[in-house]
Amino acid sequence: AQSVTQLDSQVPVFEEAPVELRCNYSSSVSVYLFWYVQYPNQGLQLLLKYLSGSTLVKGINGFEAEFNKSQTSFHLRKPSVHISDTAEYFCAVYLYSSASKIIFGSGTRLSIRP
Amino acid sequence: NAGVTQTPKFRVLKTGQSMTLLCAQDMNHEYMYWYRQDPGMGLRLIHYSVGEGTTAKGEVPDGYNVSRLKKQNFLLGLESAAPSQTSVYFCASTYALAGGPDTQYFGPGTRLTVL
């Protein structure tokens, strides 16, 4: 069965500092992974996704994530954050079945301090 | 192109009342989903649909019903609301791809409070 774990519920960082949001997954089949972002009072939007190919995936707003099969991780990184990155970030794994269902992690709230 | 829209944006119900949430998408997507979002629990799938006239249960379907009479609309119903259904509800849709999952597009959410 597929599942995803986000160990950090909140991550505070100073503006212009680097950040890493951690995501670990479990799956017994081929893995498709996603990061979604939810800005305050909005719906979710796709940040980036890994389906196959290069393990380093670049997304919008300067974010990137690296798929690490041996460590079953898909951590999200940004070298320098801005106030506008304040949001909740969700890691998700494809539920290998029909209907393109995905399972979401519990989310990590990123707060940026000036 | 409005994407995915949800009505209403906010609603307050009393225990036992009923209501219907409407989701509409204009991207000709086959698949549609209803999620609920609760603090510390991420998004959990309530029901989903793989096409017009079809629906299926997700992870937390109890207390909810759905219908997909038209391809562009997906309705979520609460027949007898309970305080445990206080949550933010999101609708999403996506294309049906043979090789794997495509991006899900989300609506802005409906904040429901049941007193």
Short mmCIF file of C-alpha atoms in Angstrom, two decimals:
data_model
loop_
_atom_site.label_atom_id
_atom_site.label_comp_id
_atom_site.label_asym_id
_atom_site.label_seq_id
_atom_site.Cartn_x
_atom_site.Cartn_y
_atom_site.Cartn_z
CA ALA A 1 0.00 0.00 0.00
CA GLN A 2 1.15 3.51 -0.72
CA SER A 3 1.53 6.16 1.97
CA VAL A 4 3.37 9.42 2.52
CA THR A 5 4.81 10.99 5.66
CA GLN A 6 5.68 14.60 6.29
CA LEU A 7 7.46 14.67 9.62
CA ASP A 8 7.53 18.43 10.07
CA SER A 9 4.18 20.05 10.68
CA GLN A 10 5.71 23.53 10.82
CA VAL A 11 8.97 24.96 9.51
CA PRO A 12 9.91 28.55 10.41
CA VAL A 13 12.72 30.16 8.38
CA PHE A 14 14.12 33.60 7.92
CA GLU A 15 13.66 35.37 4.63
CA GLU A 16 16.41 34.62 2.07
CA ALA A 17 17.48 31.50 4.01
CA PRO A 18 17.40 28.05 2.39
CA VAL A 19 14.68 25.59 3.28
CA GLU A 20 14.08 21.86 3.00
CA LEU A 21 10.68 20.27 3.57
CA ARG A 22 10.89 16.55 4.14
CA CYS A 23 8.72 13.87 2.60
CA ASN A 24 9.07 10.10 2.86
CA TYR A 25 6.90 7.61 1.05
CA SER A 26 6.19 3.92 1.05
CA SER A 27 5.17 2.03 -2.02
CA SER A 28 5.54 -1.49 -3.35
CA VAL A 29 5.18 -0.45 -6.98
CA SER A 30 6.45 2.25 -9.31
CA VAL A 31 6.27 5.63 -7.69
CA TYR A 32 4.80 8.87 -8.88
CA LEU A 33 5.25 11.78 -6.47
CA PHE A 34 3.93 15.31 -6.19
CA TRP A 35 4.32 18.48 -4.19
CA TYR A 36 1.32 20.79 -3.96
CA VAL A 37 1.23 24.25 -2.38
CA GLN A 38 -1.71 25.91 -0.66
CA TYR A 39 -1.50 29.66 -0.15
CA PRO A 40 -3.70 31.15 2.61
CA ASN A 41 -7.42 30.80 1.89
CA GLN A 42 -6.85 29.19 -1.50
CA GLY A 43 -7.07 25.77 -3.08
CA LEU A 44 -4.05 23.61 -3.82
CA GLN A 45 -1.89 24.02 -6.90
CA LEU A 46 0.83 21.81 -8.30
CA LEU A 47 4.38 22.82 -7.43
CA LEU A 48 6.17 19.94 -9.16
CA LYS A 49 5.89 16.24 -9.90
CA TYR A 50 8.10 13.22 -10.46
CA LEU A 51 6.85 10.61 -12.89
CA SER A 52 10.09 9.22 -14.34
CA GLY A 53 13.48 10.27 -15.71
CA SER A 54 15.77 12.71 -13.92
CA THR A 55 15.59 12.42 -10.16
CA LEU A 56 15.97 16.17 -9.73
CA VAL A 57 12.70 17.86 -10.53
CA LYS A 58 12.31 21.60 -10.91
CA GLY A 59 9.03 23.31 -10.18
CA ILE A 60 7.50 26.74 -10.07
CA ASN A 61 8.72 29.63 -7.92
CA GLY A 62 12.27 28.32 -7.68
CA PHE A 63 11.44 25.11 -5.84
CA GLU A 64 13.00 21.75 -6.67
CA ALA A 65 12.76 18.25 -5.27
CA GLU A 66 14.94 15.19 -5.47
CA PHE A 67 13.60 11.67 -5.76
CA ASN A 68 15.75 9.27 -3.75
CA LYS A 69 14.66 5.69 -4.25
CA SER A 70 17.08 4.15 -1.74
CA GLN A 71 15.92 6.47 1.04
CA THR A 72 12.29 6.54 -0.18
CA SER A 73 12.31 10.31 0.02
CA PHE A 74 11.16 13.24 -2.06
CA HIS A 75 12.34 16.32 -0.18
CA LEU A 76 11.46 19.81 -1.38
CA ARG A 77 14.10 22.53 -1.40
CA LYS A 78 14.54 26.19 -2.17
CA PRO A 79 17.88 27.98 -1.84
CA SER A 80 16.43 31.34 -0.79
CA VAL A 81 12.86 31.84 0.41
CA HIS A 82 10.67 34.92 0.18
CA ILE A 83 7.79 36.16 2.27
CA SER A 84 5.50 35.15 -0.58
CA ASP A 85 6.46 31.48 -0.04
CA THR A 86 4.46 31.45 3.18
CA ALA A 87 2.02 28.60 2.61
CA GLU A 88 1.24 25.01 3.44
CA TYR A 89 3.02 22.37 1.39
CA PHE A 90 1.67 18.90 0.74
CA CYS A 91 3.57 15.91 -0.51
CA ALA A 92 1.47 13.31 -2.33
CA VAL A 93 1.93 9.85 -3.81
CA TYR A 94 -0.03 8.28 -6.62
CA LEU A 95 -2.30 5.49 -5.45
CA TYR A 96 -1.50 2.91 -8.04
CA SER A 97 -4.97 2.09 -9.18
CA SER A 98 -7.57 3.44 -11.53
CA ALA A 99 -8.92 6.99 -11.41
CA SER A 100 -5.57 8.72 -10.80
CA LYS A 101 -6.17 8.87 -7.07
CA ILE A 102 -3.39 10.29 -4.93
CA ILE A 103 -2.74 10.21 -1.20
CA PHE A 104 -1.71 13.40 0.55
CA GLY A 105 0.63 13.83 3.46
CA SER A 106 -0.49 15.82 6.48
CA GLY A 107 1.17 19.00 5.25
CA THR A 108 4.02 21.28 6.36
CA ARG A 109 3.31 24.88 7.19
CA LEU A 110 6.18 27.10 6.03
CA SER A 111 6.36 30.43 7.82
CA ILE A 112 8.85 33.05 6.69
CA ARG A 113 10.25 35.54 9.17
CA PRO A 114 11.52 38.91 7.89
CA ASN B 1 -11.48 29.49 -18.71
CA ALA B 2 -12.61 29.47 -15.06
CA GLY B 3 -10.96 26.14 -14.15
CA VAL B 4 -12.62 24.53 -11.13
CA THR B 5 -15.25 26.51 -9.27
CA GLN B 6 -17.11 25.69 -6.07
CA THR B 7 -20.31 27.08 -4.58
CA PRO B 8 -20.94 28.19 -1.94
CA LYS B 9 -17.69 29.52 -0.46
CA PHE B 10 -18.98 29.49 3.11
CA ARG B 11 -21.91 27.85 4.86
CA VAL B 12 -23.11 27.41 8.41
CA LEU B 13 -25.54 24.58 9.14
CA LYS B 14 -27.32 23.31 12.20
CA THR B 15 -27.02 19.66 13.13
CA GLY B 16 -29.45 17.60 11.07
CA GLN B 17 -29.79 20.05 8.19
CA SER B 18 -28.95 19.06 4.65
CA MET B 19 -27.07 20.82 1.90
CA THR B 20 -25.42 20.30 -1.46
CA LEU B 21 -22.03 21.58 -2.56
CA LEU B 22 -21.56 22.17 -6.26
CA CYS B 23 -18.33 21.72 -8.17
CA ALA B 24 -18.00 22.73 -11.81
CA GLN B 25 -15.06 22.42 -14.19
CA ASP B 26 -14.69 23.69 -17.73
CA MET B 27 -11.58 21.72 -18.74
CA ASN B 28 -13.44 18.65 -20.06
CA HIS B 29 -11.81 16.49 -17.37
CA GLU B 30 -12.99 12.92 -16.96
CA TYR B 31 -12.09 12.46 -13.31
CA MET B 32 -13.43 14.51 -10.44
CA TYR B 33 -12.87 14.27 -6.67
CA TRP B 34 -14.20 15.59 -3.38
CA TYR B 35 -11.78 16.00 -0.47
CA ARG B 36 -12.09 17.32 3.04
CA GLN B 37 -9.25 19.13 4.75
CA ASP B 38 -8.88 19.06 8.52
CA PRO B 39 -5.98 20.48 10.57
CA GLY B 40 -3.03 18.12 10.77
CA MET B 41 -4.67 15.52 8.55
CA GLY B 42 -3.99 16.78 5.06
CA LEU B 43 -6.65 16.07 2.46
CA ARG B 44 -8.76 12.96 2.61
CA LEU B 45 -10.74 11.65 -0.32
CA ILE B 46 -14.50 11.46 0.24
CA HIS B 47 -15.85 10.31 -3.13
CA TYR B 48 -14.68 10.41 -6.71
CA SER B 49 -15.98 9.95 -10.23
CA VAL B 50 -14.31 8.55 -13.34
CA GLY B 51 -16.94 9.83 -15.72
CA GLU B 52 -20.46 11.06 -16.21
CA GLY B 53 -22.94 8.88 -14.37
CA THR B 54 -20.30 7.08 -12.27
CA THR B 55 -19.25 7.59 -8.65
CA ALA B 56 -17.16 5.66 -6.15
CA LYS B 57 -16.27 5.82 -2.46
CA GLY B 58 -13.00 7.22 -1.25
CA GLU B 59 -11.33 7.05 2.13
CA VAL B 60 -14.02 8.78 4.24
CA PRO B 61 -17.41 8.44 2.47
CA ASP B 62 -19.75 8.00 5.46
CA GLY B 63 -22.37 10.72 5.78
CA TYR B 64 -21.90 11.99 2.22
CA ASN B 65 -23.47 11.26 -1.14
CA VAL B 66 -22.44 12.40 -4.60
CA SER B 67 -23.80 12.63 -8.10
CA ARG B 68 -22.30 13.28 -11.52
CA LEU B 69 -25.20 13.77 -13.88
CA LYS B 70 -23.19 15.99 -16.21
CA LYS B 71 -19.51 15.63 -17.05
CA GLN B 72 -18.67 19.14 -15.91
CA ASN B 73 -20.46 18.98 -12.54
CA PHE B 74 -19.86 16.95 -9.39
CA LEU B 75 -22.23 17.43 -6.46
CA LEU B 76 -21.53 16.57 -2.83
CA GLY B 77 -24.51 16.14 -0.53
CA LEU B 78 -24.86 16.02 3.22
CA GLU B 79 -28.23 14.54 4.12
CA SER B 80 -28.07 15.13 7.87
CA ALA B 81 -25.14 17.30 8.87
CA ALA B 82 -23.13 16.53 12.00
CA PRO B 83 -20.53 18.66 13.83
CA SER B 84 -17.86 16.14 12.75
CA GLN B 85 -18.46 17.32 9.18
CA THR B 86 -17.18 20.80 10.00
CA SER B 87 -14.30 21.11 7.56
CA VAL B 88 -13.02 22.74 4.41
CA TYR B 89 -14.15 20.89 1.30
CA PHE B 90 -12.18 20.88 -1.92
CA CYS B 91 -13.16 19.67 -5.33
CA ALA B 92 -10.55 18.65 -7.90
CA SER B 93 -10.49 17.34 -11.43
CA THR B 94 -8.00 15.81 -13.84
CA TYR B 95 -7.62 14.21 -17.24
CA ALA B 96 -7.76 10.46 -17.58
CA LEU B 97 -4.30 9.34 -18.69
CA ALA B 98 -3.44 5.77 -19.55
CA GLY B 99 0.18 5.92 -18.42
CA GLY B 100 -0.21 7.36 -14.94
CA PRO B 101 -1.58 10.29 -12.98
CA ASP B 102 -1.95 13.79 -14.30
CA THR B 103 -2.07 17.01 -12.30
CA GLN B 104 -5.18 17.52 -10.21
CA TYR B 105 -6.70 20.99 -10.46
CA PHE B 106 -8.38 22.27 -7.32
CA GLY B 107 -11.24 24.60 -6.62
CA PRO B 108 -10.97 27.38 -4.01
CA GLY B 109 -12.77 25.40 -1.32
CA THR B 110 -15.97 25.60 0.72
CA ARG B 111 -15.72 26.28 4.44
CA LEU B 112 -18.54 24.45 6.22
CA THR B 113 -19.40 24.82 9.88
CA VAL B 114 -21.97 22.55 11.51
CA LEU B 115 -23.28 23.78 14.84
#
